[in-house]
CSV table of C-alpha atoms in Angstrom, one decimal:
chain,number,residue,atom,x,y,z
M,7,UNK,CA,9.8,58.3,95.1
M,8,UNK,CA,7.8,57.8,98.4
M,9,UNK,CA,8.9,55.8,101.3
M,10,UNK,CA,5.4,53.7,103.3
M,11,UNK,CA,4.9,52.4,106.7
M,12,UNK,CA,3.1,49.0,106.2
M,13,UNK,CA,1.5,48.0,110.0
M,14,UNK,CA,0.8,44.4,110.0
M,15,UNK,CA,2.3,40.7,108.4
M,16,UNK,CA,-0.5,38.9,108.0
M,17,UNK,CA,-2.3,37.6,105.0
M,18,UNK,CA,-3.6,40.8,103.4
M,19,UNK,CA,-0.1,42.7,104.3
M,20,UNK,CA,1.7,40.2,102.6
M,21,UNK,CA,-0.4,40.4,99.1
M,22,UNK,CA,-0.4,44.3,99.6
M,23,UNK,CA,3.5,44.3,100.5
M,24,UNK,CA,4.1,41.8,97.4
M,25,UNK,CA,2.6,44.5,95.4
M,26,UNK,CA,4.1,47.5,96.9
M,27,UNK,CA,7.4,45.3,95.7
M,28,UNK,CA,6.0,45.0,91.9
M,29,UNK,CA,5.5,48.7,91.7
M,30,UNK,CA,8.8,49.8,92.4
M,31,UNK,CA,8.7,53.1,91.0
M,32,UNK,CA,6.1,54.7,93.6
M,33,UNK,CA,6.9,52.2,96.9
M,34,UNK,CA,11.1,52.8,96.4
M,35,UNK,CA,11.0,52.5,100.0
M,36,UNK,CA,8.7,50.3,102.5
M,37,UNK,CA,9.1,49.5,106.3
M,38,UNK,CA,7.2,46.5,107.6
M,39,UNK,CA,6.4,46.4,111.2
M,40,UNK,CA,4.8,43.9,113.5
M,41,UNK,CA,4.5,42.8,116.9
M,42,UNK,CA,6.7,39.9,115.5
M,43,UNK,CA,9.7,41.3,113.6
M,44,UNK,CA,10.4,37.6,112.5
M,45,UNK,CA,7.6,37.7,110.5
M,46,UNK,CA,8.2,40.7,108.6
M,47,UNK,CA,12.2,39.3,108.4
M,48,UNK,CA,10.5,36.2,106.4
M,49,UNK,CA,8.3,38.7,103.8
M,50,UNK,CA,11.8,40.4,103.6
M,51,UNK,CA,14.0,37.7,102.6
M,52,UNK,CA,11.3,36.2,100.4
M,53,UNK,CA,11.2,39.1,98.0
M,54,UNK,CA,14.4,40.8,98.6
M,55,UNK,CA,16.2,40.1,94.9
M,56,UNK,CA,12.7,40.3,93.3
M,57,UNK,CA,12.4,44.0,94.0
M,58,UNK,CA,14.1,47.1,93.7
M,59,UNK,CA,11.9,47.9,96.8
M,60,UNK,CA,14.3,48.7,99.6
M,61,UNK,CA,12.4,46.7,102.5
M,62,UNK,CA,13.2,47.7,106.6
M,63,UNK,CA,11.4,46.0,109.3
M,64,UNK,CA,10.9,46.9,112.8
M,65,UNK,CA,8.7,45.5,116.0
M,66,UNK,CA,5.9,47.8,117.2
M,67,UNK,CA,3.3,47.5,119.3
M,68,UNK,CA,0.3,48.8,117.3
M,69,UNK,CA,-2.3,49.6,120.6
M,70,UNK,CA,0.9,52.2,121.9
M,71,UNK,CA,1.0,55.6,120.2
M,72,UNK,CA,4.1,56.4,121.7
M,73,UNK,CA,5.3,53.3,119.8
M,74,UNK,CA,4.0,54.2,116.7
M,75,UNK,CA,4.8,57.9,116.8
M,76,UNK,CA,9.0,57.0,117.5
M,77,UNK,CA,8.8,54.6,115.2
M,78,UNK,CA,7.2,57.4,112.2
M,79,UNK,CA,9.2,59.4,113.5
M,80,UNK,CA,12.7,57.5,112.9
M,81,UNK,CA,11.6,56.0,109.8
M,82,UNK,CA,10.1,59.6,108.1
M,83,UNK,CA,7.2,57.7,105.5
M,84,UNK,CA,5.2,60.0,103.7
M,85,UNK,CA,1.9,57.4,104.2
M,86,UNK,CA,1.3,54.9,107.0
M,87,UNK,CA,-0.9,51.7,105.7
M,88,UNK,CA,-2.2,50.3,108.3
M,89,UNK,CA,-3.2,46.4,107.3
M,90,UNK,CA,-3.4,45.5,111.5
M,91,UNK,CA,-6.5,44.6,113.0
M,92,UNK,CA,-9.4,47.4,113.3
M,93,UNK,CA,-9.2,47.4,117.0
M,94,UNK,CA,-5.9,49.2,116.1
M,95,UNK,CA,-7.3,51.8,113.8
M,96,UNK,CA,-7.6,54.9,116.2
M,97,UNK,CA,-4.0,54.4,117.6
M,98,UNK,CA,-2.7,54.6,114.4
M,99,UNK,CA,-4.8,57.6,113.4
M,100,UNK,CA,-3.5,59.4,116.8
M,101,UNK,CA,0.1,58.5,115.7
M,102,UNK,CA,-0.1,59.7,111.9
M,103,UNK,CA,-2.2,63.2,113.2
M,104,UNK,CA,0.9,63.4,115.2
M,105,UNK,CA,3.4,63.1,113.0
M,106,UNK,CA,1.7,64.4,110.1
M,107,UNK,CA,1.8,61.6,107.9
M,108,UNK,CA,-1.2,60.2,105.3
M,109,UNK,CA,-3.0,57.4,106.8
M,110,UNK,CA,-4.6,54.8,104.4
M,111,UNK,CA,-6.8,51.6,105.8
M,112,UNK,CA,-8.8,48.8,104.7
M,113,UNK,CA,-11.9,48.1,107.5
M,114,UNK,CA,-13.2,50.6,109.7
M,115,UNK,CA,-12.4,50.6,113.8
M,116,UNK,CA,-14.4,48.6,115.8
M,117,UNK,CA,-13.8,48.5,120.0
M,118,UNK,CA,-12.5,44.8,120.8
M,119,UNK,CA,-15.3,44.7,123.8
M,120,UNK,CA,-18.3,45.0,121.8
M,121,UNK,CA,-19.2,43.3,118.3
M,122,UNK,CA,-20.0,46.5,116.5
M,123,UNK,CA,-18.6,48.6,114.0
M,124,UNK,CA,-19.4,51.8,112.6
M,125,UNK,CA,-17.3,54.9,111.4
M,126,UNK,CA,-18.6,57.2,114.3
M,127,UNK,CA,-14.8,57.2,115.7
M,128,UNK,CA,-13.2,57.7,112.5
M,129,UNK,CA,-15.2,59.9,111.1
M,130,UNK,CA,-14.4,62.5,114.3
M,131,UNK,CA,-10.6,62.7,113.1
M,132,UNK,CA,-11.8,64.2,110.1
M,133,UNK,CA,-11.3,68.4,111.0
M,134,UNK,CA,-8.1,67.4,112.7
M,135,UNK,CA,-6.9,65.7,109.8
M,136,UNK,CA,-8.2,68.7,107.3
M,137,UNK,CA,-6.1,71.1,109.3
M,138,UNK,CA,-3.1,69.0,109.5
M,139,UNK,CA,-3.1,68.8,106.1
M,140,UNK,CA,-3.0,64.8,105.6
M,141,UNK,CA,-5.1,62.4,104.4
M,142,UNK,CA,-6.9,59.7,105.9
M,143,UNK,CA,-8.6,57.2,103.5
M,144,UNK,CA,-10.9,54.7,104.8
M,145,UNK,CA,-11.2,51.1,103.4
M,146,UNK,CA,-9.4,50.6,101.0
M,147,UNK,CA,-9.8,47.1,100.3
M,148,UNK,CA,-12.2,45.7,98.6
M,149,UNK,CA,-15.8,45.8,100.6
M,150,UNK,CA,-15.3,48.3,102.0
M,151,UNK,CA,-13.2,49.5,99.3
M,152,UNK,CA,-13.7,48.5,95.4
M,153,UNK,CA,-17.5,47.9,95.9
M,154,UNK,CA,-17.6,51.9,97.5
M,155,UNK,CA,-15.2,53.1,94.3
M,156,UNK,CA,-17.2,50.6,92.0
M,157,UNK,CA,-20.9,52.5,93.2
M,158,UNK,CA,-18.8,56.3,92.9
M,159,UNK,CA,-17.7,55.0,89.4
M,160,UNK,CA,-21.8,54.0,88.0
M,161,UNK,CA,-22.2,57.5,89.5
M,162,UNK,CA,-20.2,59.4,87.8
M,163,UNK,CA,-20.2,57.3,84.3
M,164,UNK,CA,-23.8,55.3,84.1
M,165,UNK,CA,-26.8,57.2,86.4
M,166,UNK,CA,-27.9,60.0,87.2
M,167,UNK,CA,-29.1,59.0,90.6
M,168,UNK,CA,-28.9,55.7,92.2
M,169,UNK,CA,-31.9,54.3,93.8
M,170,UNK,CA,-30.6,50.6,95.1
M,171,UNK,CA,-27.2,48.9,95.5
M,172,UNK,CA,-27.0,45.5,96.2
M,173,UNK,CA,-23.6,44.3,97.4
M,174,UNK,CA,-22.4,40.4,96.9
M,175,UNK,CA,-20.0,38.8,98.2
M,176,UNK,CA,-19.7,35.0,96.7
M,177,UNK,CA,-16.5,33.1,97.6
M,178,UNK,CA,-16.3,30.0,95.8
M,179,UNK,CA,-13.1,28.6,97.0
M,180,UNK,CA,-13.1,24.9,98.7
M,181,UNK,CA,-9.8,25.0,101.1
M,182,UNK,CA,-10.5,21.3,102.0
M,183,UNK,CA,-11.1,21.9,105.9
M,184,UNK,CA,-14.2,21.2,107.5
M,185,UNK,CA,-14.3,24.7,109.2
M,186,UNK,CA,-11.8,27.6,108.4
M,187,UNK,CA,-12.6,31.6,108.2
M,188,UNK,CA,-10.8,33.3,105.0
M,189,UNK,CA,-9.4,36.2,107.1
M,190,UNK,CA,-8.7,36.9,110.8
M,191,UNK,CA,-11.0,33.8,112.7
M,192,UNK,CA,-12.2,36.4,115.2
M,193,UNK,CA,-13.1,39.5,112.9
M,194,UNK,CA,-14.7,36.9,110.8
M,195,UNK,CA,-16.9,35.2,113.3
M,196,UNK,CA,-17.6,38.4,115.1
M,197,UNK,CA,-19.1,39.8,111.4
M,198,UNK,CA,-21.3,36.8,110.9
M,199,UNK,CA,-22.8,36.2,113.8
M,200,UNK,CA,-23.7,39.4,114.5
M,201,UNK,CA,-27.7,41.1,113.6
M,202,UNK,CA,-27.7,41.9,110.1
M,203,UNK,CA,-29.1,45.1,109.0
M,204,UNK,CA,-29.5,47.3,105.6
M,205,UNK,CA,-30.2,50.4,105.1
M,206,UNK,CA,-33.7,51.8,103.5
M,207,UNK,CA,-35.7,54.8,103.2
M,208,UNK,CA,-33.3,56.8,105.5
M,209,UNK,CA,-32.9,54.3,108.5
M,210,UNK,CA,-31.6,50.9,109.4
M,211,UNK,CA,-33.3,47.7,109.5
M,212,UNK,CA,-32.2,45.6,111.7
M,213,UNK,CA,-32.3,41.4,111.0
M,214,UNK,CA,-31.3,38.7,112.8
M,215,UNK,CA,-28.2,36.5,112.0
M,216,UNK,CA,-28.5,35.2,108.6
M,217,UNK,CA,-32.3,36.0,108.6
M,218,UNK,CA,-32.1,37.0,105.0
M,219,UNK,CA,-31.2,34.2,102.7
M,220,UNK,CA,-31.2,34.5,98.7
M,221,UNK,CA,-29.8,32.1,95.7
M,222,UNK,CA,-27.7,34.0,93.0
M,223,UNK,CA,-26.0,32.4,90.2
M,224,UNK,CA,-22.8,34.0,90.3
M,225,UNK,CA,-20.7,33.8,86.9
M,226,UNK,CA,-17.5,31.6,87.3
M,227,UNK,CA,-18.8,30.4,90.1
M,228,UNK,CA,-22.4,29.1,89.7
M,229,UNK,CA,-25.1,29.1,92.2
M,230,UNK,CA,-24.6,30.0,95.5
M,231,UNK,CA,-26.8,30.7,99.1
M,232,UNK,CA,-26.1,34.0,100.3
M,233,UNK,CA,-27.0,35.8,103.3
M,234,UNK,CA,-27.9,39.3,104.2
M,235,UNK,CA,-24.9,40.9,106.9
M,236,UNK,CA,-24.4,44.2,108.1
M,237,UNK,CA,-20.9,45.5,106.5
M,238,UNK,CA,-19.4,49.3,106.7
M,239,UNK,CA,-19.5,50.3,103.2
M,240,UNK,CA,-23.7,50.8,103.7
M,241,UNK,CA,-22.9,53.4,106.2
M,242,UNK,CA,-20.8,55.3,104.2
M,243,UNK,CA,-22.7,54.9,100.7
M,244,UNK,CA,-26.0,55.9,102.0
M,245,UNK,CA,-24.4,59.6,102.6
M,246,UNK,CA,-22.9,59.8,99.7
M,247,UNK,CA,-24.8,58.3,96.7
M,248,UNK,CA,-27.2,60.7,95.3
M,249,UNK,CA,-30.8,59.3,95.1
M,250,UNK,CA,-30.1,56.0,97.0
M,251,UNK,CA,-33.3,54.6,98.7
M,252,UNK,CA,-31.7,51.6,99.8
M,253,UNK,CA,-28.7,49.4,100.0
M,254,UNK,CA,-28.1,45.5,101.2
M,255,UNK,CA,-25.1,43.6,101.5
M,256,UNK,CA,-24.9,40.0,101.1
M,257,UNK,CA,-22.3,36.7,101.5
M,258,UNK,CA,-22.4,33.6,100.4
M,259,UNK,CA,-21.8,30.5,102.8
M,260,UNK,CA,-21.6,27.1,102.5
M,261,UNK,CA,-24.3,25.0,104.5
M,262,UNK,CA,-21.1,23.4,106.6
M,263,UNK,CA,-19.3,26.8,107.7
M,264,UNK,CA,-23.3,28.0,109.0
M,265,UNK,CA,-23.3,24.0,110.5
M,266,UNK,CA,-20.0,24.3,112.2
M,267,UNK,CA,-20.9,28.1,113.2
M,268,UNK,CA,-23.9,27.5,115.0
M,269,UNK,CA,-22.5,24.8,117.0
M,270,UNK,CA,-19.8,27.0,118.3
M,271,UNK,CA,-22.2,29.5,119.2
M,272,UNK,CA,-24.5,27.3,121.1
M,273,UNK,CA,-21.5,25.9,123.3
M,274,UNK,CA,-20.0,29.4,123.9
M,275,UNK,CA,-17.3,29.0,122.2
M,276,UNK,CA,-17.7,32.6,119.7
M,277,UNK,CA,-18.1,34.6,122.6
M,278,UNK,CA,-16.1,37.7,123.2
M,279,UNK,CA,-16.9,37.8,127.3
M,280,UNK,CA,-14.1,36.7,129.5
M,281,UNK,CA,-14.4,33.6,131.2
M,282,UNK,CA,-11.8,32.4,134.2
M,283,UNK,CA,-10.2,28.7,132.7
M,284,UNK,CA,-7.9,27.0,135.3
M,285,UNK,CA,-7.2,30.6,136.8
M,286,UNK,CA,-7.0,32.5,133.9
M,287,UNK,CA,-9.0,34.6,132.3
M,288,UNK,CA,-9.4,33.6,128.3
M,289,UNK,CA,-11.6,35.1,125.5
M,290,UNK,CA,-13.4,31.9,123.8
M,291,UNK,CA,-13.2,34.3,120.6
M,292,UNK,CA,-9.6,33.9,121.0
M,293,UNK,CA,-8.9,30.5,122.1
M,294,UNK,CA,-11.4,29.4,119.0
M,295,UNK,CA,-8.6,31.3,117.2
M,296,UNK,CA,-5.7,29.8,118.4
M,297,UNK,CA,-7.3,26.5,117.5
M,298,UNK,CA,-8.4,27.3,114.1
M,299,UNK,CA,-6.2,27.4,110.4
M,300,UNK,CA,-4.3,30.6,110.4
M,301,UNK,CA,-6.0,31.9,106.6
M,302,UNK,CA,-2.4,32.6,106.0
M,303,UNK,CA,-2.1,28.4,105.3
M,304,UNK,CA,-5.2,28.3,102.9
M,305,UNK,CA,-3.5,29.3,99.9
M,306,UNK,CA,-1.5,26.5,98.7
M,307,UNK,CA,-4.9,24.4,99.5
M,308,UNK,CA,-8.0,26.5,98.1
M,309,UNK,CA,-9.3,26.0,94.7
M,310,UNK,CA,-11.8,27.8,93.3
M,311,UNK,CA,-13.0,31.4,92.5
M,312,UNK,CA,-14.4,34.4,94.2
M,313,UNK,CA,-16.8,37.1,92.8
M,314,UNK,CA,-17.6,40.3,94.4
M,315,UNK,CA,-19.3,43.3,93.5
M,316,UNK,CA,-22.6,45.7,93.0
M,317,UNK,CA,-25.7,45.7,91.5
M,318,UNK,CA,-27.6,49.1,90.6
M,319,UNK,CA,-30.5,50.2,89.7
M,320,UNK,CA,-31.8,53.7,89.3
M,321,UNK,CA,-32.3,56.5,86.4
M,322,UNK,CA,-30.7,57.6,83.7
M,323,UNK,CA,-31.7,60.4,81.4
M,324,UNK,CA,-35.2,59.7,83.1
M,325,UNK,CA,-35.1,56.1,82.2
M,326,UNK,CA,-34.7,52.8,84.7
M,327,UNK,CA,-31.7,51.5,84.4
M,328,UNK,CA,-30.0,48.2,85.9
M,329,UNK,CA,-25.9,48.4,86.0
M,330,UNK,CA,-24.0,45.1,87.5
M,331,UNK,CA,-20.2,45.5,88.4
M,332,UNK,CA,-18.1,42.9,89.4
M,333,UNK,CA,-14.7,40.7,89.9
M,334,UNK,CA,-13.7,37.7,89.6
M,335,UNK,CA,-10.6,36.4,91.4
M,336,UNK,CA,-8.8,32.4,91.0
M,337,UNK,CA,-7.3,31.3,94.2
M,338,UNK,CA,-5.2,29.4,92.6
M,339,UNK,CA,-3.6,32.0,90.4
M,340,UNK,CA,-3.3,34.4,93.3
M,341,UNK,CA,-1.4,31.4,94.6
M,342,UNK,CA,0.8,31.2,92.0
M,343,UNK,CA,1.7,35.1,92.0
M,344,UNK,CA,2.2,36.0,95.6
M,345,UNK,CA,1.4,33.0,97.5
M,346,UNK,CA,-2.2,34.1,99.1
M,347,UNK,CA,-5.3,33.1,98.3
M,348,UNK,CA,-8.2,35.1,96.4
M,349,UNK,CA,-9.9,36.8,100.0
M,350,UNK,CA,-6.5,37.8,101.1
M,351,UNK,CA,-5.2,39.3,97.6
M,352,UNK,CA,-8.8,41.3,96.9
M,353,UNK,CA,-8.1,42.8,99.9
M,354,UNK,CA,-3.8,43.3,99.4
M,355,UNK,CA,-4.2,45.1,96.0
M,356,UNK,CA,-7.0,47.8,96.6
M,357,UNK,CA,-4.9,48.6,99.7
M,358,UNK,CA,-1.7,49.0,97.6
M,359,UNK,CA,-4.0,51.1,94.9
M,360,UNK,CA,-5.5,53.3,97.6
M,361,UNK,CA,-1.8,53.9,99.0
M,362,UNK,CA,-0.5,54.5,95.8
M,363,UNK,CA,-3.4,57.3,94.4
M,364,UNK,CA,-2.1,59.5,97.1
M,365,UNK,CA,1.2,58.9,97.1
M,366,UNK,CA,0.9,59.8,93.2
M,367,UNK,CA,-1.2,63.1,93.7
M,368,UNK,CA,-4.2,61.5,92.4
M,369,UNK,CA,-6.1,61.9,95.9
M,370,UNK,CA,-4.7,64.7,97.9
M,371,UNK,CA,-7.5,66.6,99.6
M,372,UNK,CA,-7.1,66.8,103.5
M,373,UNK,CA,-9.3,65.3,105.6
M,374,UNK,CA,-10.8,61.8,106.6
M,375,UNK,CA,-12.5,60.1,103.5
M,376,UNK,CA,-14.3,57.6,102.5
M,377,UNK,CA,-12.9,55.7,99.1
M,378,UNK,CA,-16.0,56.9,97.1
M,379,UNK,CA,-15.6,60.6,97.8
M,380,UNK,CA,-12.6,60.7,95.3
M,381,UNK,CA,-12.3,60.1,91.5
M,382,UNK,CA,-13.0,56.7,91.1
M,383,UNK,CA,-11.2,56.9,87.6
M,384,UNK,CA,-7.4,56.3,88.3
M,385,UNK,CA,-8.3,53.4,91.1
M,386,UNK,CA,-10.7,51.8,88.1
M,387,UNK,CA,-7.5,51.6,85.4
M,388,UNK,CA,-5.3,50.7,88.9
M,389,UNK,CA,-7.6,47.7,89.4
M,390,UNK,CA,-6.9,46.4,85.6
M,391,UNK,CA,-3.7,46.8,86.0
M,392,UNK,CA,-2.9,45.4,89.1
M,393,UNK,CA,-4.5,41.9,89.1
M,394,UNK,CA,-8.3,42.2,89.7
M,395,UNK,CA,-10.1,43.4,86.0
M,396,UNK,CA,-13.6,44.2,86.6
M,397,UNK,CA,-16.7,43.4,84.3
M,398,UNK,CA,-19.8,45.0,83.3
M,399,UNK,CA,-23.3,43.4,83.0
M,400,UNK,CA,-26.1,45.7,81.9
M,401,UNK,CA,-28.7,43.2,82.2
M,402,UNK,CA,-28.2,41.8,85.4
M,403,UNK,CA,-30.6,39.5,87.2
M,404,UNK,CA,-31.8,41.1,90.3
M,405,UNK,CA,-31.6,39.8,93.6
M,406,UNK,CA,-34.9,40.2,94.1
């Protein structure tokens, strides 16, 4: 039925790619491509035999548009997913406008010289994709992602405006290291240690780093500190929620991860400015990466759960009314079923879902989109489907 362009072959591709494999009858075709082909020839001969999933894969470089446009070009997909990093986002989008193909991805661009993301630069794509016809949906993983589809869904089905939204973002897991980051080291640290802020009464308040702390008992997970961050979905939310007055985002850390953090911070070591080391010039960012566990080895070591998703409050038929929508995800059996753990596989399967709803005609209008602009419907029965069942709480204990 449709042939897909999956960019990237790390942790979230692979969950996304496993499931692109289980669903057979909309991903007949994929190509996986990746500055290292020998990783995407691995992913191949692991499921190749477990799929009726034709799988290609190819090198490409994803900061070259030339690249990117021969290679869509050759391989003719009707959708690019682009699960690389989001310093790559606005090559991509140059190479699908060119080429005219749907362009699907999961975190929003963000320049690799400054620590700041917004969707400014996306956002401008969105006449040239409406009149190229194509689609461009922004993050579809799962915050951004299901929490932005979650808060269209208590929309459409629960309020009749929404007044507050309170994100959370509880990963319970223990992977056994002292200090490890669940996804790419450097997006990671970069996020965390950046100002928080939230957005309230039509404007952003601004935070320092982990300024904002709060203890939530999360269910299959128990209590938990979490910390008040800055995170993309806000921006996109506070547009297009009616009635929203304002809307937080929070993660839960362990006291050793914030222990191990701030030490690398006060040596240097998490800074993104160059420095020259025996003649060369290295990123500390970077090198903390290179010395750091790739999240792609946690899996077969984290235990644990995670639980993510959105508490609302606002009116219904004139009445206050309190809404809590969530999931919870075992590392373990995430393990078991594609061999990732729980932070790479939340991520995997709403980028699969979000490739699939407009491969399958669900979401076709032209133009750049955020997730919550469409129909959350058909991505809600996706989600029970296709490994992460959500719950509904309508007594929820507020944050605060």
């Amino acid at each position: 039925m449709s042939k897909v362009l999956i960019i990237g072959c790390g942790g979230v591709a692979s969950v996304a790619i496993h499931k692109c494999c289980q669903n057979s009858d909309v991903f007949t075709e994929i190509m996986i491509a990746s500055r290292t082909k020998s990783k995407c020839d691995k992913l191949k001969a692991k499921l190749e035999g477990k799929t009726k999933t034709i799988i290609h894969t190819a090198s490409v470089d994803a900061n070259n548009v030339d690249e990117l446009i021969a290679l869509i070009n050759d391989f003719k997909p009707e959708l690019v997913l682009n699960l690389a990093l989001p310093y790559q986002d606005l090559t991509i989008m140059d190479a699908c406008l060119a080429t005219k193909v749907h362009y699907v991805d999961t975190a929003n661009y963000e320049p690799e010289d400054t620590a700041k993301f917004e969707y400014k630069w996306q956002w401008a794509y969105k006449k040239k994709f409406e009149d190229a016809g194509i689609v461009g949906l922004l993050g579809s993983g799962f915050d951004p992602g299901v929490t932005s589809v979650f808060s269209a869904y208590a929309m459409k089905h629960e309020f009749d405006e929404i007044n507050y939204i309170d994100i959370l973002d509880c990963n319970g897991g223990d992977h056994g290291y002292p200090f490890a980051t669940n996804f790419n080291p450097e997006i990671n640290i970069r996020e965390v240690s950046a100002k928080g802020s939230y957005w309230e009464d039509g404007k952003w308040v601004e935070t320092e780093p982990m300024e904002i702390k709060r203890e939530y008992n999360f269910k299959g997970v128990g209590m938990k500190d979490m910390y008040l961050l800055h995170h993309e979905e806000l921006e996109s939310l506070a547009l297009n929620i009616k009635g929203i007055k304002r809307i937080r985002f929070f993660m839960t850390f362990g006291q050793s991860y914030l222990t191990h953090l701030k030490c690398l911070e006060n040596v240097g070591m998490t800074s993104i400015e160059p420095i020259m080391y025996e003649g060369k010039e290295i990123v500390p960012l970077q090198f903390l990466k290179a010395v750091l566990p790739d999240p792609a080895s946690l899996g077969p070591r984290t235990k644990g759960k995670t639980n993510i998703g959105c508490i609302f409050r606002g009116k219904k038929d004139g009445k206050d009314k309190t809404y809590y929508l969530y999931n919870i995800c075992d590392h373990e059996e995430c393990y078991k079923e594609v061999e990732s753990q729980a932070v790479s596989y939340t991520t995997g399967v709403p980028a699969m879902i979000g490739a699939m709803m407009i491969l399958t005609g669900k979401w076709t209008t032209p133009g750049v989109h955020n997730i919550e602009e469409f129909d959350p419907d058909p991505f809600m029965d996706a989600l029970n489907k296709w490994g992460l069942p959500w719950e509904e709480d309508f007594n929820p204990v507020l944050v605060d």
